[in-house]
Amino acid sequence: MGIDSFCSLDGSDPFWDWNRTWQTHNPDLTPCFQNTVLVWIPCLLLWLFAPFYILYLKRNDRGYICMTHLNRAKTVIGFTLWLICWADVFYSFWERSLGATIAPVYLVSPTMLGVTMLLATFLIQYERRKGVQSSGVMLNFWLIAIVCATVTFRSKILHALNEPASVNVFKYTTFYIYYTMLLISLILACLSDQPPLFSQAVKDSNPCPELGASFLSRITFWWITGLMVTGYKRPLEEKDLWSLNTEDKSQRVVPQLVRRWDQECNKVKRPVDKTLYSPKRAARGEKKDGQPIEESEILLAKTLQKTGEPSLFCALCQTFGPYFLVSSLYKIIHDILMFVGPEILRLLIQFVNDSSAPTWHGYFYTTLLFVCTCVQTLILQKYFHVCFVTGMRLRTAIVGAVYRKALVITNAARRTSTVGEIVNLMSVDAQRFMDLITYINMIWSAPLQVILALYFLWQNLGPSVLAGVAVMVLMVPVNAVIAMKTKTYQVAQMKSKDNRIKLMNEVLNGIKVLKLYAWELAFKDKVSAIRESELRVLKKTAYLGAVSTFTWVCAPFLVALSTFAVYVLMDEHNILDAQKAFVSLALFNILRFPLNMLPMVISSMVQASVSMKRLRVFLSHEELDEDNVERPAITACEIVDGAFSWSKDDSPTLKRINVRIPEGALVAVVGHVGSGKSSLLSALLGEMQKQEGSVSIKGSVAYVPQQAWIQNTTLKDNILFGRDAKDSWYQKVVEACALLPDLEILPGGDLTEIGEKGVNLSGGQKQRVSVARAIYCNCAVYLLDDPLSAVDAHVGKHIFEKVIGPQGLLQGRTRVLVTHGLSFLPQADLILVMVDGEITEMGSYTELLGRQGAFAEFLHTYTNTEQEEVEESVGACSISVSCRQSQISLNAAGTGKTPEKTEPSDVAAAKKAKSTEAARLTEADKANTGRVKLSVFWEYTKAIGLPLSIFSFFLFFCHHLSSLGSNYWLSLWTDDPVINNTQPNREMRLGVYGALGLTQGIAVFCYSVAVSVGGILASRYLHQTMLYNVLRSPMSFFERTPSGNLVNRFAKETDTIDSVIPSIIKMFMGSMFNVLGSCAVILIATPLVAIIIPPLGLLYFFVQRFYVASSRQLKRLESVSRSPVYTHFNETLLGTSVIRAFGEQQRFIRESDGRVDHNQKAYFPSIVANRWLAVRLEFVGNCIVAFAALFAVMARDSLSPGIMGLSISYALQVTTSLNWLVRMSSELETNIVAVERVKEYGDTEKEAEWRLEHSTLPAGWPTTGHIEIRNFGLRYREDLELAISDISVNIEGGEKVGIVGRTGAGKSSLTLGFFRIIEAAQGEICVDAVNIAELGLHELRSRITIIPQDPVLFSGSLRMNLDPFDGYTDEEVWRALELAHLKNFVSGLPDKLNHECSEGGENLSLGQRQLVCLARALLRKTKILVLDEATAAVDLQTDNLIQSTIRTQFEDCTVLTIAHRLNTIMDYTRVLVLDKGQMAEFDSPSNLTAKKGIFYKMAKDSGLV
C-alpha cells in the first residue's frame, strides 16, 4: 500500500504536488501531507526524546513540587487534547459503521496523536514530581505541534472559504478546539512553576533566579534583567548579588577535583618492597653460657615510588568533562546553522535574477533567514554560557586545590617557590584555564567549519577553490612559527614578571628599612631593570603579533583573490556573476573565523599547558608526613634517636636528639644563635623531615613562633583564633599577657583591626598577642619559641610569672620554652643546652651548675647578680606594665594620648567613644562607581603620545576604506555585461581588485605595529610613574594600604596595561569600522533601510548603555573581591606552621573557600550579563539582515544582483561585528580602569623631596655628631594628640646616650622623628648646627645610620644586602663582616659574598640577620648611630659581641641606643628617660641610680642595682 492510497483509497489525494505548493502565487500543502507528516513530526520527536528525558530527570531530582493551579491547568488541557483525538477516532469508526469508506490515515493519525498527548500529560506530572519548574522539552514539543497545526489551520480556512459545501463540521470543530488547546498549552509551558519543597532557593535570602526561571527566560537570559535594571538605576552593591548556585560553590567543586587528582597520583605510585634489617636484643631467654641470644628481625617496608608524572589534565577532564560535553553539542548545531546564511543568499540572488518567480518566495527566504539567524544566536549564547560556567568552576577548583596543597607541603618544597609564584598560580594560571575553556572546542569545530565551507565553495566555483586552499595551507606554518616564538617570549616574560613581583613584594614588606637607609633609588633601579627586560620581550611579541595580524586579516582577501583569479583565467567562458562571487565571499567570511581562531586557540593552549605544568609541579610537591609525630604518646613529648633535616636531601640539622619531657614540666632550651633551638621545636611539630628516630606528642599543641604571625583581623579574633568566645577566660588571658594597657590605647579596644603582618602593633605587642592566642586555646603542650625576646624586661618578667612560670596560667601544662633570658632558668624543671644541632647537656638548673660544663660557663659570663630581689619588683612590675605605644601603634587610628590618671567615669565614657570607625586601619580596595571618565582615556592617549595615536587612527581608516573599495569593485565586476559568454575587461578588473587588497595589507601591518608600540610606551611610562610615586609615599601610606592592593597594581593592573589594552584597542577599532562600513553599504544598496537603521541604532545604543552600567560595576565588585582571596592566601603562606600546629587547617580552608565564592558571586552575574547583551544585540543584527533582505526583495526590479549580493553579504557580517563592538567597548571600559587605578597613587600625599636642588650641605657632614633637640614634638596623624612633646636635649659629639622608658613612652617615636619618617609637629632637631628639617630626606638619612628593630633582608646576594649601591670594595665589605662576627660564617658558605639570601632572609637565623644589619652599619660608618632595640632577638653572647663591636668601632661617634636590656647601657655617658612622651630624667647612669627615680626602678626590676 503506497502512501497515496494510505491517504485516500482511490488515490485522489496525492502526497505531494509541486504545482500546488511551489510554482503558484498562493501555495498550499496537500491534505495527505497535512494528515501524515505534519501530525507525525511532533509525535515522533516527543517519543524519541522521552526515554532520555525521563532518565535525566531520574538522575537530577530537585525535590517535589506541590500541585499548583498552573499544573492542574496543564494536566486538564493534556487530557482534553487526548479526548479530542479519541473523539476523532471514534467519529471515523462511526462513519465507517454507516458504510462510508474511510482511508486508514484518519484512524492511524488521531490514534497516534492521542497516545502522544497521554505521554505529554504523564511527562507534565513526572516533571512536577522531580521538581522541574519549567520544561524546555515540553515547550519545544508544543511549539512544533502548533507550527505544524498552523499550516493545516490556514489550509482548512481557505478550503472552507473556497468550497463551503464539502466541509465536515464535526472534524472542523474538533480541529479548531484542538488548535485552541495547543495554543493555551504553549502559553502555559512558557510559565514557570513554584520552587520545589525544601529547595535551596526557599532558604536563601537572595537566591539566583536562574533555577526558577522559565525555559524562554533561560534561553534569552531574561532572568537577569531585574539585576540589570537595578544596576541601571543605581550602582550595584554587594547586597544586590545573588547567592551562588550549589553546584558552583567551592565546597562542591573543589573536593571533586582533589579526589580525582589523588586518584591520578595514586595511579603513578607503585609500591616497591624495601628490606630493612634491624638487630634486636631478646629480652628473655639466654643461652647456657649466659649470653643473650641475638635475634634479628627483618622488616619488609612497603614504600611508594613514582613511576611517572600524574596527569592534571585527566583529573580536570574527569571533573569537568561531562558538563562541558553539552557545550560541544550546542557547538555542532551552531556550526551547521552557520552555512544556512550563504545558501539563502544564493537563493535570494537567484530570485532577483529570475523575474518569473512568485513574490512570496522572496518573503519566504527572508523569513527563513531571520528564523535561522535567531536560532543560531540562542544556541551560540547557550554554548558560551556553559563554557563560562565551566571556566568559573575550573578556577574555583584550582584555587581551592592550590590553597589546600599550600597548607600541607614540606618546608623544602615551600622554599622552591616564593610566595609571589604561588600567588601567581592562583591568579594568573587559574585565569589562563578560564580563558582557554571558552575556545577549546574550536580545536575540532574549526576544522569542521573549514571542511563544510570548502564543500560549499567547491559546489560554487569548482576546482579553482584549491588555489584558495593552498594559500590557507601556506599560512598555517607561518602562524605556527609565530605561535612557537610567542610561547618562548611568553615564558621569558612570565619569568621577568615573577621576579619583578617578588622584588616588589619585598620592597613593600621592607619599605621602612628602605626609607631608614635611603635605599629607595637602588631598589627602584633594580625593579626598573627587570621591567625593561620585560618590555623588551613585550616589544618582540608585539612585532610578531603585527605579522600574525597581517597574515590573518589579509588571508581571506588573498584566498578570494587567488580563487577568483584562477577561476576567471582558467577558462574564458567562466563568468564571475553575482551569485558565484558573493556566495563565495560569504563563505570566505565564514572561513575567516575558524582560521583566525585556530592560532589563538593554539597559543591559548600553549599558555595553558605552561600553566598546567606549573600547577602540576606545585600539586605534586612532597607533603608533610602525618606520621612525623606519633600522637597517642606515653609521655608529653618524646624524641628517640632523632635526626632531622629541612629537606630529604640535606644533611641533618639536628642529630642524635634524645629527649623525654614529662607531663606538666617547664623545659627551657638555651644555646647560642643558630644552635638549632627553633629547629627542635619544628621537629616536635612535625615540620622537619624526620630522617631517623621517632617523635611523639600527647594531646593538643599550641605554638608561639619566634616572629609573631598576626592576621589581618581584629585583635580579639587574633586571640580567639577560631575558638568560641569565653569572656571570663578571655579577660584572664589578656590580663596575663599584659595586653590591658594596650587595649586602652588602641582606638577600637580589642575590636581594632590589625593591619597586614600586624603593622600597627609594635614588636612586643605582636609577640604578646601571639602568646595570648596560644594560651586562649587551652592546649596540653605549649611550644614557645623565645616569645619574651621582643618585650621589655619588666613585661617579660610579668608574662613569665603570670603565664609561663610555675604559678602562671599554664601551670600543670607541658611547656617547652626557648629563651635567652637567664633569670627564668632557675624556675625551669629541665634545661636543654644546645650546641650545633645537638643537645649537649640536660638537667635541672642546680644539676647543670654543679657539672661545671658548657652551661655553667655560659651562665657565669652573663650574670651580674645571681639572686634577684624578687619581692619588691613583682609588685612594681604588675602595676608598671604601662601603656605600650611604641613605633607605629597609633599611626593610623584613634587617640595617641597616653592615658593620664583618669577617673573611672572618664574611662567608661572614653571606652564608649571608641568608635568602630577608629578601629578600622587598612583601607579595602574601593570600587569606583559610575562611568569611566574620559580623562582616563585622555591620560592613556597622552601616555602613548598624540602623534602616534592620530597616525594609528588614520591607518585604521585607510584599511577599512580600501576593504570597502575592493568589495564594491567586485560588485561592479559581477554586473559587467556578458558578451559571447565572456566578460571583456576582466584583467583590468582583477588588477584593480588586487591593488586594493595590497593597500589593505600594508595598512593593517602598520597600524598593528603602531598600536602595539604605543601600548608599550604607555605601559613603560605608567609603571615608572607609579613605582616612583609609591616609593615617594610616606610610611603612613604603607600602613594604611594593604600590600595586597599594591601588589595587585603592580601585577594584575600592569599586566592588563601591558598586554590586554593594546589588543582590545585593535579589536575595538576594527569592529567599529566594520559596523560603520556595513551600514554604509546597506544604505547605498537599499536606501529604504534608512527608515530602520536609526530606531535599531537607538535600541542598540540603549541596550549597550544599559548593559555597561551593570557590567562595569560587576567587574569592579569582582576585582575588589579578588584582592581578599590573595591577601588571605599570602597571610596563610606566612603562617602555615602556626595553622598546622593549632590544627586549624579546616577553618582556614573554609575561610578561603568563602572568599573565592564571594568573588565568584560577582563574576557569575557578569558572565550572564554578557550573554544577556549578546542575545539582545545579535537580535538587532538579525533584524538588520532581515530588513536588508526584505527591502531588496521589495525593490527587486530596480536592483542589480551585484549590489544586492554586496548588501546582504555585508549584512550577514554585521551581527558578528556588532557583537564584537559592544564586547570590546565594554572590555575597553572595564580594562581601562587599570589605568585609572595605576594613576591613583599619583595623587596621594608624598614625603619631602629626597634631594634638594641647591644643597648647601658640606661634604663630610655630620663631622662631629653634635645633636641638639629643641622642644621637639610629633604626632602620628593630623587629628591626634602629640605622641612626644617638649623634648629638649643637647648631646655632644661622640657621646653615648641610652634612651629608656616604659613601653609606649615614645622611645621609637623619637627615632622616627630623627629620621623624619614622621615630620616634627613642634620644635626642631639640629645636627652639627644644621636643622634637619631643611635637608633632602636622602641627604639626611644616608648620613646617619640605624640598626633597626626588625632585621630585614632582601632576596639577592649577601653583598647586595650590605651595599646595594655597590659603593664599597670587597675588602671593606669583608672587614665589616669580620667586625660583625660574621666572617667565619660567610667564608664557610659555598658562594661567600654572593650567597643568595632567600625571601625575607629566611635562610639565616634571626640572630644572624641582626648581625648582617650590624655589618651594614659598620660599612656606612657615619658619625651618628641609632640602635633601636637592636639586640632583642639575639642571645646574650651575641649581644655582648655586638655591644663590644659598637664600643670599639663607634668610639668617636655619637651613639643613641633604645634599650630593653639596661645592662647594655649602664656604661653610657648619659641616659635619657622618657615617660608618657616627655623627658623625665637625663643624666649619667650613676647619678640617675642615686636619684632613685624612674630609672632606678627599672634598673631594680632588671636586677642591676
PDB file of C-alpha atoms in Angstrom, residues 429 432 478-496 534 537-538 540-545 548 599-614 616:
ATOM      1  CA  ASP A 429      47.391  30.424  35.865  1.00  0.00           C
ATOM      2  CA  ARG A 432      44.548  31.113  31.825  1.00  0.00           C
ATOM      3  CA  VAL A 478      53.817  30.820   9.202  1.00  0.00           C
ATOM      4  CA  ASN A 479      51.479  31.138  12.120  1.00  0.00           C
ATOM      5  CA  ALA A 480      52.755  28.001  13.788  1.00  0.00           C
ATOM      6  CA  VAL A 481      56.254  29.524  13.796  1.00  0.00           C
ATOM      7  CA  ILE A 482      54.874  32.763  15.206  1.00  0.00           C
ATOM      8  CA  ALA A 483      52.977  30.851  17.912  1.00  0.00           C
ATOM      9  CA  MET A 484      56.092  28.941  18.938  1.00  0.00           C
ATOM     10  CA  LYS A 485      58.160  32.124  19.151  1.00  0.00           C
ATOM     11  CA  THR A 486      55.384  33.796  21.102  1.00  0.00           C
ATOM     12  CA  LYS A 487      55.448  30.917  23.556  1.00  0.00           C
ATOM     13  CA  THR A 488      59.155  31.296  24.286  1.00  0.00           C
ATOM     14  CA  TYR A 489      58.659  35.025  24.774  1.00  0.00           C
ATOM     15  CA  GLN A 490      55.693  34.316  26.992  1.00  0.00           C
ATOM     16  CA  VAL A 491      57.774  32.149  29.303  1.00  0.00           C
ATOM     17  CA  ALA A 492      60.536  34.769  29.417  1.00  0.00           C
ATOM     18  CA  GLN A 493      58.018  37.473  30.208  1.00  0.00           C
ATOM     19  CA  MET A 494      56.372  35.410  32.953  1.00  0.00           C
ATOM     20  CA  LYS A 495      59.791  34.867  34.498  1.00  0.00           C
ATOM     21  CA  SER A 496      60.594  38.571  34.494  1.00  0.00           C
ATOM     22  CA  GLU A 534      60.170  42.504  30.403  1.00  0.00           C
ATOM     23  CA  VAL A 537      60.283  40.821  25.380  1.00  0.00           C
ATOM     24  CA  LEU A 538      56.899  42.525  25.043  1.00  0.00           C
ATOM     25  CA  LYS A 540      59.325  41.413  20.295  1.00  0.00           C
ATOM     26  CA  THR A 541      55.943  39.842  20.992  1.00  0.00           C
ATOM     27  CA  ALA A 542      54.296  42.961  19.563  1.00  0.00           C
ATOM     28  CA  TYR A 543      56.204  42.723  16.257  1.00  0.00           C
ATOM     29  CA  LEU A 544      55.314  39.062  15.993  1.00  0.00           C
ATOM     30  CA  GLY A 545      51.729  39.945  16.773  1.00  0.00           C
ATOM     31  CA  SER A 548      50.274  37.451  12.554  1.00  0.00           C
ATOM     32  CA  PRO A 599      46.225  30.237  16.140  1.00  0.00           C
ATOM     33  CA  MET A 600      44.582  31.992  19.106  1.00  0.00           C
ATOM     34  CA  VAL A 601      43.371  28.685  20.484  1.00  0.00           C
ATOM     35  CA  ILE A 602      46.739  27.104  19.898  1.00  0.00           C
ATOM     36  CA  SER A 603      48.593  29.913  21.669  1.00  0.00           C
ATOM     37  CA  SER A 604      45.994  29.866  24.428  1.00  0.00           C
ATOM     38  CA  MET A 605      46.540  26.118  24.760  1.00  0.00           C
ATOM     39  CA  VAL A 606      50.278  26.667  24.829  1.00  0.00           C
ATOM     40  CA  GLN A 607      49.891  29.171  27.655  1.00  0.00           C
ATOM     41  CA  ALA A 608      47.546  26.859  29.476  1.00  0.00           C
ATOM     42  CA  SER A 609      49.984  23.974  29.082  1.00  0.00           C
ATOM     43  CA  VAL A 610      52.724  26.103  30.656  1.00  0.00           C
ATOM     44  CA  SER A 611      50.302  26.912  33.476  1.00  0.00           C
ATOM     45  CA  MET A 612      49.238  23.280  33.695  1.00  0.00           C
ATOM     46  CA  LYS A 613      52.861  22.252  34.149  1.00  0.00           C
ATOM     47  CA  ARG A 614      53.415  24.864  36.861  1.00  0.00           C
ATOM     48  CA  ARG A 616      51.174  20.045  38.266  1.00  0.00           C
TER      49      ARG A 616
END
